[in-house]
Amino acid sequence: MASRRQFLTTGSKLALAAGLLPSVFLDRSLVWATPATSADQLSPGMFRDLVRSNFTVHGKQKSANLKLVKVCNEQVQSIPGTGKLAKFSLLFRGSDQSPLEQETYRFEHAALGKFDVFLVPVDMAGNGRQHYQVVFNQLLA
């Protein structure tokens, strides 16, 4: 019978291996393994001062730099029995040469750190630039 120490040591090694090995075999960056800021901690005010600044965006297949264009649709509505729901969205502009697909990306910014959000390409009435939207719906206490 294994001692508690042996059990914990072996279990820790297996957990570490299980977390690292898929990235090696699937040829994916370990950027996804680093801790990120929770999207629930982000607010519209945190982004207002960052309009016209660049964010580095990492996806499963490619990375890009996006410029924050606008903080949109800020709303807070009361929900009986649960509190309030805060809603807002961010509009980004990117390169037309290498458009990003709709998926979850890790965003990085010096002022905010890293956070994972779902990015959606949006059509801006044919103005010649690729735009993307990120939508936040947060339950407030």
PDB file of N, CA and C in Angstrom, residues 23-112:
ATOM      1  N   SER A  23      -0.515  19.624 -25.263  1.00  0.00           N
ATOM      2  CA  SER A  23       0.035  20.748 -26.016  1.00  0.00           C
ATOM      3  C   SER A  23       1.240  20.318 -26.831  1.00  0.00           C
ATOM      4  N   VAL A  24       2.006  19.349 -26.341  1.00  0.00           N
ATOM      5  CA  VAL A  24       3.164  18.856 -27.081  1.00  0.00           C
ATOM      6  C   VAL A  24       2.702  18.048 -28.285  1.00  0.00           C
ATOM      7  N   PHE A  25       1.753  17.138 -28.064  1.00  0.00           N
ATOM      8  CA  PHE A  25       1.306  16.276 -29.145  1.00  0.00           C
ATOM      9  C   PHE A  25       0.440  17.007 -30.165  1.00  0.00           C
ATOM     10  N   LEU A  26      -0.291  17.995 -29.746  1.00  0.00           N
ATOM     11  CA  LEU A  26      -1.172  18.721 -30.657  1.00  0.00           C
ATOM     12  C   LEU A  26      -0.504  19.945 -31.248  1.00  0.00           C
ATOM     13  N   ASP A  27       0.770  20.178 -30.906  1.00  0.00           N
ATOM     14  CA  ASP A  27       1.543  21.306 -31.414  1.00  0.00           C
ATOM     15  C   ASP A  27       0.842  22.629 -31.153  1.00  0.00           C
ATOM     16  N   ARG A  28       0.374  22.804 -29.937  1.00  0.00           N
ATOM     17  CA  ARG A  28      -0.275  24.049 -29.545  1.00  0.00           C
ATOM     18  C   ARG A  28       0.603  24.779 -28.561  1.00  0.00           C
ATOM     19  N   SER A  29       0.509  26.074 -28.589  1.00  0.00           N
ATOM     20  CA  SER A  29       1.303  26.905 -27.696  1.00  0.00           C
ATOM     21  C   SER A  29       0.848  26.734 -26.255  1.00  0.00           C
ATOM     22  N   LEU A  30       1.782  26.892 -25.329  1.00  0.00           N
ATOM     23  CA  LEU A  30       1.446  26.815 -23.914  1.00  0.00           C
ATOM     24  C   LEU A  30       0.843  28.112 -23.402  1.00  0.00           C
ATOM     25  N   VAL A  31       0.587  29.077 -24.292  1.00  0.00           N
ATOM     26  CA  VAL A  31      -0.010  30.343 -23.868  1.00  0.00           C
ATOM     27  C   VAL A  31      -1.357  30.100 -23.178  1.00  0.00           C
ATOM     28  N   TRP A  32      -2.059  29.033 -23.557  1.00  0.00           N
ATOM     29  CA  TRP A  32      -3.358  28.733 -22.958  1.00  0.00           C
ATOM     30  C   TRP A  32      -3.221  28.235 -21.528  1.00  0.00           C
ATOM     31  N   ALA A  33      -2.014  27.778 -21.151  1.00  0.00           N
ATOM     32  CA  ALA A  33      -1.816  27.231 -19.812  1.00  0.00           C
ATOM     33  C   ALA A  33      -1.540  28.311 -18.773  1.00  0.00           C
ATOM     34  N   THR A  34      -1.298  29.548 -19.206  1.00  0.00           N
ATOM     35  CA  THR A  34      -0.995  30.609 -18.253  1.00  0.00           C
ATOM     36  C   THR A  34      -2.280  31.163 -17.666  1.00  0.00           C
ATOM     37  N   PRO A  35      -2.265  31.552 -16.396  1.00  0.00           N
ATOM     38  CA  PRO A  35      -3.480  32.085 -15.778  1.00  0.00           C
ATOM     39  C   PRO A  35      -3.901  33.399 -16.427  1.00  0.00           C
ATOM     40  N   ALA A  36      -5.183  33.622 -16.494  1.00  0.00           N
ATOM     41  CA  ALA A  36      -5.707  34.828 -17.124  1.00  0.00           C
ATOM     42  C   ALA A  36      -6.635  35.559 -16.172  1.00  0.00           C
ATOM     43  N   THR A  37      -6.854  36.839 -16.476  1.00  0.00           N
ATOM     44  CA  THR A  37      -7.855  37.617 -15.770  1.00  0.00           C
ATOM     45  C   THR A  37      -9.221  37.074 -16.170  1.00  0.00           C
ATOM     46  N   SER A  38     -10.120  36.933 -15.225  1.00  0.00           N
ATOM     47  CA  SER A  38     -11.463  36.473 -15.541  1.00  0.00           C
ATOM     48  C   SER A  38     -12.208  37.578 -16.283  1.00  0.00           C
ATOM     49  N   ALA A  39     -12.928  37.203 -17.324  1.00  0.00           N
ATOM     50  CA  ALA A  39     -13.704  38.188 -18.077  1.00  0.00           C
ATOM     51  C   ALA A  39     -14.761  38.845 -17.200  1.00  0.00           C
ATOM     52  N   ASP A  40     -15.176  38.177 -16.117  1.00  0.00           N
ATOM     53  CA  ASP A  40     -16.154  38.753 -15.192  1.00  0.00           C
ATOM     54  C   ASP A  40     -15.590  39.946 -14.429  1.00  0.00           C
ATOM     55  N   GLN A  41     -14.277  40.073 -14.376  1.00  0.00           N
ATOM     56  CA  GLN A  41     -13.639  41.179 -13.663  1.00  0.00           C
ATOM     57  C   GLN A  41     -13.492  42.423 -14.535  1.00  0.00           C
ATOM     58  N   LEU A  42     -13.796  42.324 -15.811  1.00  0.00           N
ATOM     59  CA  LEU A  42     -13.620  43.441 -16.742  1.00  0.00           C
ATOM     60  C   LEU A  42     -14.891  44.277 -16.808  1.00  0.00           C
ATOM     61  N   SER A  43     -14.711  45.590 -16.937  1.00  0.00           N
ATOM     62  CA  SER A  43     -15.859  46.498 -17.005  1.00  0.00           C
ATOM     63  C   SER A  43     -15.670  47.466 -18.167  1.00  0.00           C
ATOM     64  N   PRO A  44     -16.751  48.119 -18.604  1.00  0.00           N
ATOM     65  CA  PRO A  44     -16.624  49.075 -19.707  1.00  0.00           C
ATOM     66  C   PRO A  44     -15.626  50.187 -19.398  1.00  0.00           C
ATOM     67  N   GLY A  45     -15.619  50.640 -18.150  1.00  0.00           N
ATOM     68  CA  GLY A  45     -14.704  51.713 -17.766  1.00  0.00           C
ATOM     69  C   GLY A  45     -13.246  51.347 -17.943  1.00  0.00           C
ATOM     70  N   MET A  46     -12.923  50.079 -17.777  1.00  0.00           N
ATOM     71  CA  MET A  46     -11.541  49.632 -17.946  1.00  0.00           C
ATOM     72  C   MET A  46     -11.094  49.754 -19.400  1.00  0.00           C
ATOM     73  N   PHE A  47     -12.046  49.692 -20.326  1.00  0.00           N
ATOM     74  CA  PHE A  47     -11.711  49.743 -21.745  1.00  0.00           C
ATOM     75  C   PHE A  47     -11.790  51.154 -22.333  1.00  0.00           C
ATOM     76  N   ARG A  48     -12.564  52.048 -21.728  1.00  0.00           N
ATOM     77  CA  ARG A  48     -12.752  53.389 -22.300  1.00  0.00           C
ATOM     78  C   ARG A  48     -11.431  54.120 -22.525  1.00  0.00           C
ATOM     79  N   ASP A  49     -10.519  54.038 -21.553  1.00  0.00           N
ATOM     80  CA  ASP A  49      -9.226  54.716 -21.698  1.00  0.00           C
ATOM     81  C   ASP A  49      -8.297  54.006 -22.674  1.00  0.00           C
ATOM     82  N   LEU A  50      -8.672  52.820 -23.115  1.00  0.00           N
ATOM     83  CA  LEU A  50      -7.817  52.037 -24.011  1.00  0.00           C
ATOM     84  C   LEU A  50      -8.276  52.082 -25.468  1.00  0.00           C
ATOM     85  N   VAL A  51      -9.310  52.884 -25.756  1.00  0.00           N
ATOM     86  CA  VAL A  51      -9.755  53.039 -27.149  1.00  0.00           C
ATOM     87  C   VAL A  51      -8.580  53.589 -27.957  1.00  0.00           C
ATOM     88  N   ARG A  52      -8.378  53.051 -29.129  1.00  0.00           N
ATOM     89  CA  ARG A  52      -7.280  53.349 -30.048  1.00  0.00           C
ATOM     90  C   ARG A  52      -5.959  52.689 -29.633  1.00  0.00           C
ATOM     91  N   SER A  53      -6.006  51.785 -28.662  1.00  0.00           N
ATOM     92  CA  SER A  53      -4.787  51.042 -28.320  1.00  0.00           C
ATOM     93  C   SER A  53      -4.867  49.638 -28.918  1.00  0.00           C
ATOM     94  N   ASN A  54      -3.715  48.998 -29.024  1.00  0.00           N
ATOM     95  CA  ASN A  54      -3.631  47.678 -29.648  1.00  0.00           C
ATOM     96  C   ASN A  54      -3.664  46.558 -28.621  1.00  0.00           C
ATOM     97  N   PHE A  55      -4.336  45.481 -28.991  1.00  0.00           N
ATOM     98  CA  PHE A  55      -4.401  44.264 -28.200  1.00  0.00           C
ATOM     99  C   PHE A  55      -3.774  43.145 -29.026  1.00  0.00           C
ATOM    100  N   THR A  56      -2.978  42.308 -28.396  1.00  0.00           N
ATOM    101  CA  THR A  56      -2.460  41.116 -29.055  1.00  0.00           C
ATOM    102  C   THR A  56      -3.454  39.995 -28.786  1.00  0.00           C
ATOM    103  N   VAL A  57      -3.830  39.291 -29.840  1.00  0.00           N
ATOM    104  CA  VAL A  57      -4.871  38.273 -29.759  1.00  0.00           C
ATOM    105  C   VAL A  57      -4.287  36.939 -30.221  1.00  0.00           C
ATOM    106  N   HIS A  58      -4.424  35.900 -29.372  1.00  0.00           N
ATOM    107  CA  HIS A  58      -3.898  34.572 -29.696  1.00  0.00           C
ATOM    108  C   HIS A  58      -5.050  33.587 -29.805  1.00  0.00           C
ATOM    109  N   GLY A  59      -5.121  32.905 -30.948  1.00  0.00           N
ATOM    110  CA  GLY A  59      -6.122  31.867 -31.146  1.00  0.00           C
ATOM    111  C   GLY A  59      -5.468  30.511 -31.263  1.00  0.00           C
ATOM    112  N   LYS A  60      -6.262  29.502 -31.554  1.00  0.00           N
ATOM    113  CA  LYS A  60      -5.725  28.149 -31.689  1.00  0.00           C
ATOM    114  C   LYS A  60      -4.875  28.015 -32.945  1.00  0.00           C
ATOM    115  N   GLN A  61      -5.227  28.749 -33.998  1.00  0.00           N
ATOM    116  CA  GLN A  61      -4.515  28.625 -35.263  1.00  0.00           C
ATOM    117  C   GLN A  61      -3.595  29.800 -35.578  1.00  0.00           C
ATOM    118  N   LYS A  62      -3.960  31.011 -35.130  1.00  0.00           N
ATOM    119  CA  LYS A  62      -3.128  32.169 -35.465  1.00  0.00           C
ATOM    120  C   LYS A  62      -3.285  33.271 -34.442  1.00  0.00           C
ATOM    121  N   SER A  63      -2.389  34.247 -34.548  1.00  0.00           N
ATOM    122  CA  SER A  63      -2.393  35.415 -33.671  1.00  0.00           C
ATOM    123  C   SER A  63      -2.480  36.670 -34.526  1.00  0.00           C
ATOM    124  N   ALA A  64      -2.902  37.771 -33.897  1.00  0.00           N
ATOM    125  CA  ALA A  64      -3.032  39.034 -34.624  1.00  0.00           C
ATOM    126  C   ALA A  64      -3.007  40.189 -33.636  1.00  0.00           C
ATOM    127  N   ASN A  65      -2.842  41.385 -34.175  1.00  0.00           N
ATOM    128  CA  ASN A  65      -2.975  42.610 -33.391  1.00  0.00           C
ATOM    129  C   ASN A  65      -4.271  43.288 -33.807  1.00  0.00           C
ATOM    130  N   LEU A  66      -5.094  43.635 -32.827  1.00  0.00           N
ATOM    131  CA  LEU A  66      -6.356  44.324 -33.087  1.00  0.00           C
ATOM    132  C   LEU A  66      -6.361  45.649 -32.355  1.00  0.00           C
ATOM    133  N   LYS A  67      -6.966  46.653 -32.984  1.00  0.00           N
ATOM    134  CA  LYS A  67      -7.085  47.971 -32.362  1.00  0.00           C
ATOM    135  C   LYS A  67      -8.496  48.136 -31.815  1.00  0.00           C
ATOM    136  N   LEU A  68      -8.604  48.529 -30.541  1.00  0.00           N
ATOM    137  CA  LEU A  68      -9.913  48.792 -29.943  1.00  0.00           C
ATOM    138  C   LEU A  68     -10.454  50.092 -30.525  1.00  0.00           C
ATOM    139  N   VAL A  69     -11.615  50.013 -31.170  1.00  0.00           N
ATOM    140  CA  VAL A  69     -12.217  51.164 -31.840  1.00  0.00           C
ATOM    141  C   VAL A  69     -13.259  51.845 -30.960  1.00  0.00           C
ATOM    142  N   LYS A  70     -14.066  51.039 -30.241  1.00  0.00           N
ATOM    143  CA  LYS A  70     -15.197  51.628 -29.529  1.00  0.00           C
ATOM    144  C   LYS A  70     -15.699  50.697 -28.428  1.00  0.00           C
ATOM    145  N   VAL A  71     -16.163  51.299 -27.331  1.00  0.00           N
ATOM    146  CA  VAL A  71     -16.894  50.578 -26.283  1.00  0.00           C
ATOM    147  C   VAL A  71     -18.365  50.902 -26.517  1.00  0.00           C
ATOM    148  N   CYS A  72     -19.203  49.881 -26.732  1.00  0.00           N
ATOM    149  CA  CYS A  72     -20.586  50.089 -27.186  1.00  0.00           C
ATOM    150  C   CYS A  72     -21.617  49.500 -26.230  1.00  0.00           C
ATOM    151  N   ASN A  73     -22.847  49.981 -26.399  1.00  0.00           N
ATOM    152  CA  ASN A  73     -24.047  49.361 -25.822  1.00  0.00           C
ATOM    153  C   ASN A  73     -23.963  49.098 -24.325  1.00  0.00           C
ATOM    154  N   GLU A  74     -23.498  50.076 -23.576  1.00  0.00           N
ATOM    155  CA  GLU A  74     -23.419  49.890 -22.127  1.00  0.00           C
ATOM    156  C   GLU A  74     -24.816  49.970 -21.525  1.00  0.00           C
ATOM    157  N   GLN A  75     -25.231  48.898 -20.851  1.00  0.00           N
ATOM    158  CA  GLN A  75     -26.545  48.840 -20.217  1.00  0.00           C
ATOM    159  C   GLN A  75     -26.445  48.073 -18.907  1.00  0.00           C
ATOM    160  N   VAL A  76     -27.252  48.474 -17.949  1.00  0.00           N
ATOM    161  CA  VAL A  76     -27.418  47.700 -16.716  1.00  0.00           C
ATOM    162  C   VAL A  76     -28.913  47.544 -16.514  1.00  0.00           C
ATOM    163  N   GLN A  77     -29.368  46.305 -16.368  1.00  0.00           N
ATOM    164  CA  GLN A  77     -30.791  46.082 -16.142  1.00  0.00           C
ATOM    165  C   GLN A  77     -30.978  45.218 -14.902  1.00  0.00           C
ATOM    166  N   SER A  78     -32.056  45.487 -14.186  1.00  0.00           N
ATOM    167  CA  SER A  78     -32.376  44.722 -12.977  1.00  0.00           C
ATOM    168  C   SER A  78     -33.065  43.424 -13.353  1.00  0.00           C
ATOM    169  N   ILE A  79     -32.688  42.368 -12.653  1.00  0.00           N
ATOM    170  CA  ILE A  79     -33.318  41.066 -12.837  1.00  0.00           C
ATOM    171  C   ILE A  79     -33.856  40.647 -11.478  1.00  0.00           C
ATOM    172  N   PRO A  80     -35.173  40.565 -11.331  1.00  0.00           N
ATOM    173  CA  PRO A  80     -35.760  40.243 -10.027  1.00  0.00           C
ATOM    174  C   PRO A  80     -35.189  38.957  -9.430  1.00  0.00           C
ATOM    175  N   GLY A  81     -34.788  39.053  -8.176  1.00  0.00           N
ATOM    176  CA  GLY A  81     -34.302  37.891  -7.449  1.00  0.00           C
ATOM    177  C   GLY A  81     -32.844  37.531  -7.660  1.00  0.00           C
ATOM    178  N   THR A  82     -32.198  38.121  -8.661  1.00  0.00           N
ATOM    179  CA  THR A  82     -30.800  37.761  -8.912  1.00  0.00           C
ATOM    180  C   THR A  82     -29.848  38.945  -8.882  1.00  0.00           C
ATOM    181  N   GLY A  83     -30.332  40.151  -9.012  1.00  0.00           N
ATOM    182  CA  GLY A  83     -29.452  41.323  -9.019  1.00  0.00           C
ATOM    183  C   GLY A  83     -29.559  42.085 -10.316  1.00  0.00           C
ATOM    184  N   LYS A  84     -28.414  42.477 -10.842  1.00  0.00           N
ATOM    185  CA  LYS A  84     -28.384  43.267 -12.065  1.00  0.00           C
ATOM    186  C   LYS A  84     -27.519  42.585 -13.115  1.00  0.00           C
ATOM    187  N   LEU A  85     -27.861  42.850 -14.375  1.00  0.00           N
ATOM    188  CA  LEU A  85     -27.109  42.323 -15.500  1.00  0.00           C
ATOM    189  C   LEU A  85     -26.463  43.494 -16.227  1.00  0.00           C
ATOM    190  N   ALA A  86     -25.133  43.481 -16.289  1.00  0.00           N
ATOM    191  CA  ALA A  86     -24.390  44.515 -17.018  1.00  0.00           C
ATOM    192  C   ALA A  86     -24.055  43.973 -18.400  1.00  0.00           C
ATOM    193  N   LYS A  87     -24.328  44.786 -19.423  1.00  0.00           N
ATOM    194  CA  LYS A  87     -24.067  44.383 -20.804  1.00  0.00           C
ATOM    195  C   LYS A  87     -23.245  45.469 -21.482  1.00  0.00           C
ATOM    196  N   PHE A  88     -22.241  45.050 -22.230  1.00  0.00           N
ATOM    197  CA  PHE A  88     -21.504  45.979 -23.084  1.00  0.00           C
ATOM    198  C   PHE A  88     -20.765  45.180 -24.145  1.00  0.00           C
ATOM    199  N   SER A  89     -20.303  45.872 -25.168  1.00  0.00           N
ATOM    200  CA  SER A  89     -19.539  45.196 -26.210  1.00  0.00           C
ATOM    201  C   SER A  89     -18.353  46.060 -26.614  1.00  0.00           C
ATOM    202  N   LEU A  90     -17.388  45.415 -27.232  1.00  0.00           N
ATOM    203  CA  LEU A  90     -16.183  46.086 -27.711  1.00  0.00           C
ATOM    204  C   LEU A  90     -16.088  45.870 -29.208  1.00  0.00           C
ATOM    205  N   LEU A  91     -15.707  46.913 -29.925  1.00  0.00           N
ATOM    206  CA  LEU A  91     -15.514  46.825 -31.364  1.00  0.00           C
ATOM    207  C   LEU A  91     -14.026  46.998 -31.658  1.00  0.00           C
ATOM    208  N   PHE A  92     -13.455  46.037 -32.377  1.00  0.00           N
ATOM    209  CA  PHE A  92     -12.037  46.055 -32.735  1.00  0.00           C
ATOM    210  C   PHE A  92     -11.890  46.118 -34.249  1.00  0.00           C
ATOM    211  N   ARG A  93     -10.762  46.669 -34.706  1.00  0.00           N
ATOM    212  CA  ARG A  93     -10.430  46.683 -36.129  1.00  0.00           C
ATOM    213  C   ARG A  93      -9.153  45.871 -36.319  1.00  0.00           C
ATOM    214  N   GLY A  94      -9.137  45.052 -37.374  1.00  0.00           N
ATOM    215  CA  GLY A  94      -7.973  44.218 -37.649  1.00  0.00           C
ATOM    216  C   GLY A  94      -7.547  44.311 -39.095  1.00  0.00           C
ATOM    217  N   SER A  95      -6.589  43.493 -39.454  1.00  0.00           N
ATOM    218  CA  SER A  95      -6.041  43.461 -40.805  1.00  0.00           C
ATOM    219  C   SER A  95      -6.979  42.709 -41.744  1.00  0.00           C
ATOM    220  N   ASP A  96      -7.073  43.190 -42.973  1.00  0.00           N
ATOM    221  CA  ASP A  96      -7.868  42.493 -43.984  1.00  0.00           C
ATOM    222  C   ASP A  96      -7.103  41.321 -44.589  1.00  0.00           C
ATOM    223  N   GLN A  97      -5.768  41.330 -44.453  1.00  0.00           N
ATOM    224  CA  GLN A  97      -4.944  40.298 -45.076  1.00  0.00           C
ATOM    225  C   GLN A  97      -5.113  38.934 -44.413  1.00  0.00           C
ATOM    226  N   SER A  98      -5.343  38.906 -43.132  1.00  0.00           N
ATOM    227  CA  SER A  98      -5.437  37.634 -42.416  1.00  0.00           C
ATOM    228  C   SER A  98      -6.591  37.679 -41.417  1.00  0.00           C
ATOM    229  N   PRO A  99      -7.834  37.598 -41.893  1.00  0.00           N
ATOM    230  CA  PRO A  99      -8.976  37.701 -40.981  1.00  0.00           C
ATOM    231  C   PRO A  99      -9.027  36.540 -39.985  1.00  0.00           C
ATOM    232  N   LEU A 100      -9.532  36.844 -38.815  1.00  0.00           N
ATOM    233  CA  LEU A 100      -9.672  35.845 -37.756  1.00  0.00           C
ATOM    234  C   LEU A 100     -11.040  35.186 -37.846  1.00  0.00           C
ATOM    235  N   GLU A 101     -11.094  33.926 -37.458  1.00  0.00           N
ATOM    236  CA  GLU A 101     -12.347  33.176 -37.421  1.00  0.00           C
ATOM    237  C   GLU A 101     -13.075  33.446 -36.108  1.00  0.00           C
ATOM    238  N   GLN A 102     -14.350  33.152 -36.083  1.00  0.00           N
ATOM    239  CA  GLN A 102     -15.146  33.251 -34.860  1.00  0.00           C
ATOM    240  C   GLN A 102     -14.716  32.134 -33.911  1.00  0.00           C
ATOM    241  N   GLU A 103     -14.169  32.500 -32.759  1.00  0.00           N
ATOM    242  CA  GLU A 103     -13.772  31.522 -31.739  1.00  0.00           C
ATOM    243  C   GLU A 103     -13.328  32.255 -30.477  1.00  0.00           C
ATOM    244  N   THR A 104     -12.942  31.507 -29.468  1.00  0.00           N
ATOM    245  CA  THR A 104     -12.428  32.089 -28.236  1.00  0.00           C
ATOM    246  C   THR A 104     -10.944  32.380 -28.413  1.00  0.00           C
ATOM    247  N   TYR A 105     -10.549  33.607 -28.069  1.00  0.00           N
ATOM    248  CA  TYR A 105      -9.162  34.046 -28.189  1.00  0.00           C
ATOM    249  C   TYR A 105      -8.657  34.535 -26.841  1.00  0.00           C
ATOM    250  N   ARG A 106      -7.353  34.442 -26.661  1.00  0.00           N
ATOM    251  CA  ARG A 106      -6.708  35.036 -25.492  1.00  0.00           C
ATOM    252  C   ARG A 106      -6.236  36.429 -25.911  1.00  0.00           C
ATOM    253  N   PHE A 107      -6.786  37.444 -25.242  1.00  0.00           N
ATOM    254  CA  PHE A 107      -6.402  38.829 -25.480  1.00  0.00           C
ATOM    255  C   PHE A 107      -5.321  39.213 -24.481  1.00  0.00           C
ATOM    256  N   GLU A 108      -4.366  40.035 -24.928  1.00  0.00           N
ATOM    257  CA  GLU A 108      -3.318  40.541 -24.041  1.00  0.00           C
ATOM    258  C   GLU A 108      -3.206  42.048 -24.218  1.00  0.00           C
ATOM    259  N   HIS A 109      -3.102  42.739 -23.088  1.00  0.00           N
ATOM    260  CA  HIS A 109      -2.874  44.183 -23.091  1.00  0.00           C
ATOM    261  C   HIS A 109      -2.079  44.519 -21.839  1.00  0.00           C
ATOM    262  N   ALA A 110      -1.123  45.435 -21.966  1.00  0.00           N
ATOM    263  CA  ALA A 110      -0.251  45.776 -20.835  1.00  0.00           C
ATOM    264  C   ALA A 110      -1.045  46.261 -19.626  1.00  0.00           C
ATOM    265  N   ALA A 111      -2.127  46.997 -19.850  1.00  0.00           N
ATOM    266  CA  ALA A 111      -2.901  47.564 -18.742  1.00  0.00           C
ATOM    267  C   ALA A 111      -3.875  46.560 -18.119  1.00  0.00           C
ATOM    268  N   LEU A 112      -4.308  45.554 -18.883  1.00  0.00           N
ATOM    269  CA  LEU A 112      -5.337  44.620 -18.404  1.00  0.00           C
ATOM    270  C   LEU A 112      -4.825  43.212 -18.145  1.00  0.00           C
TER     271      LEU A 112
END
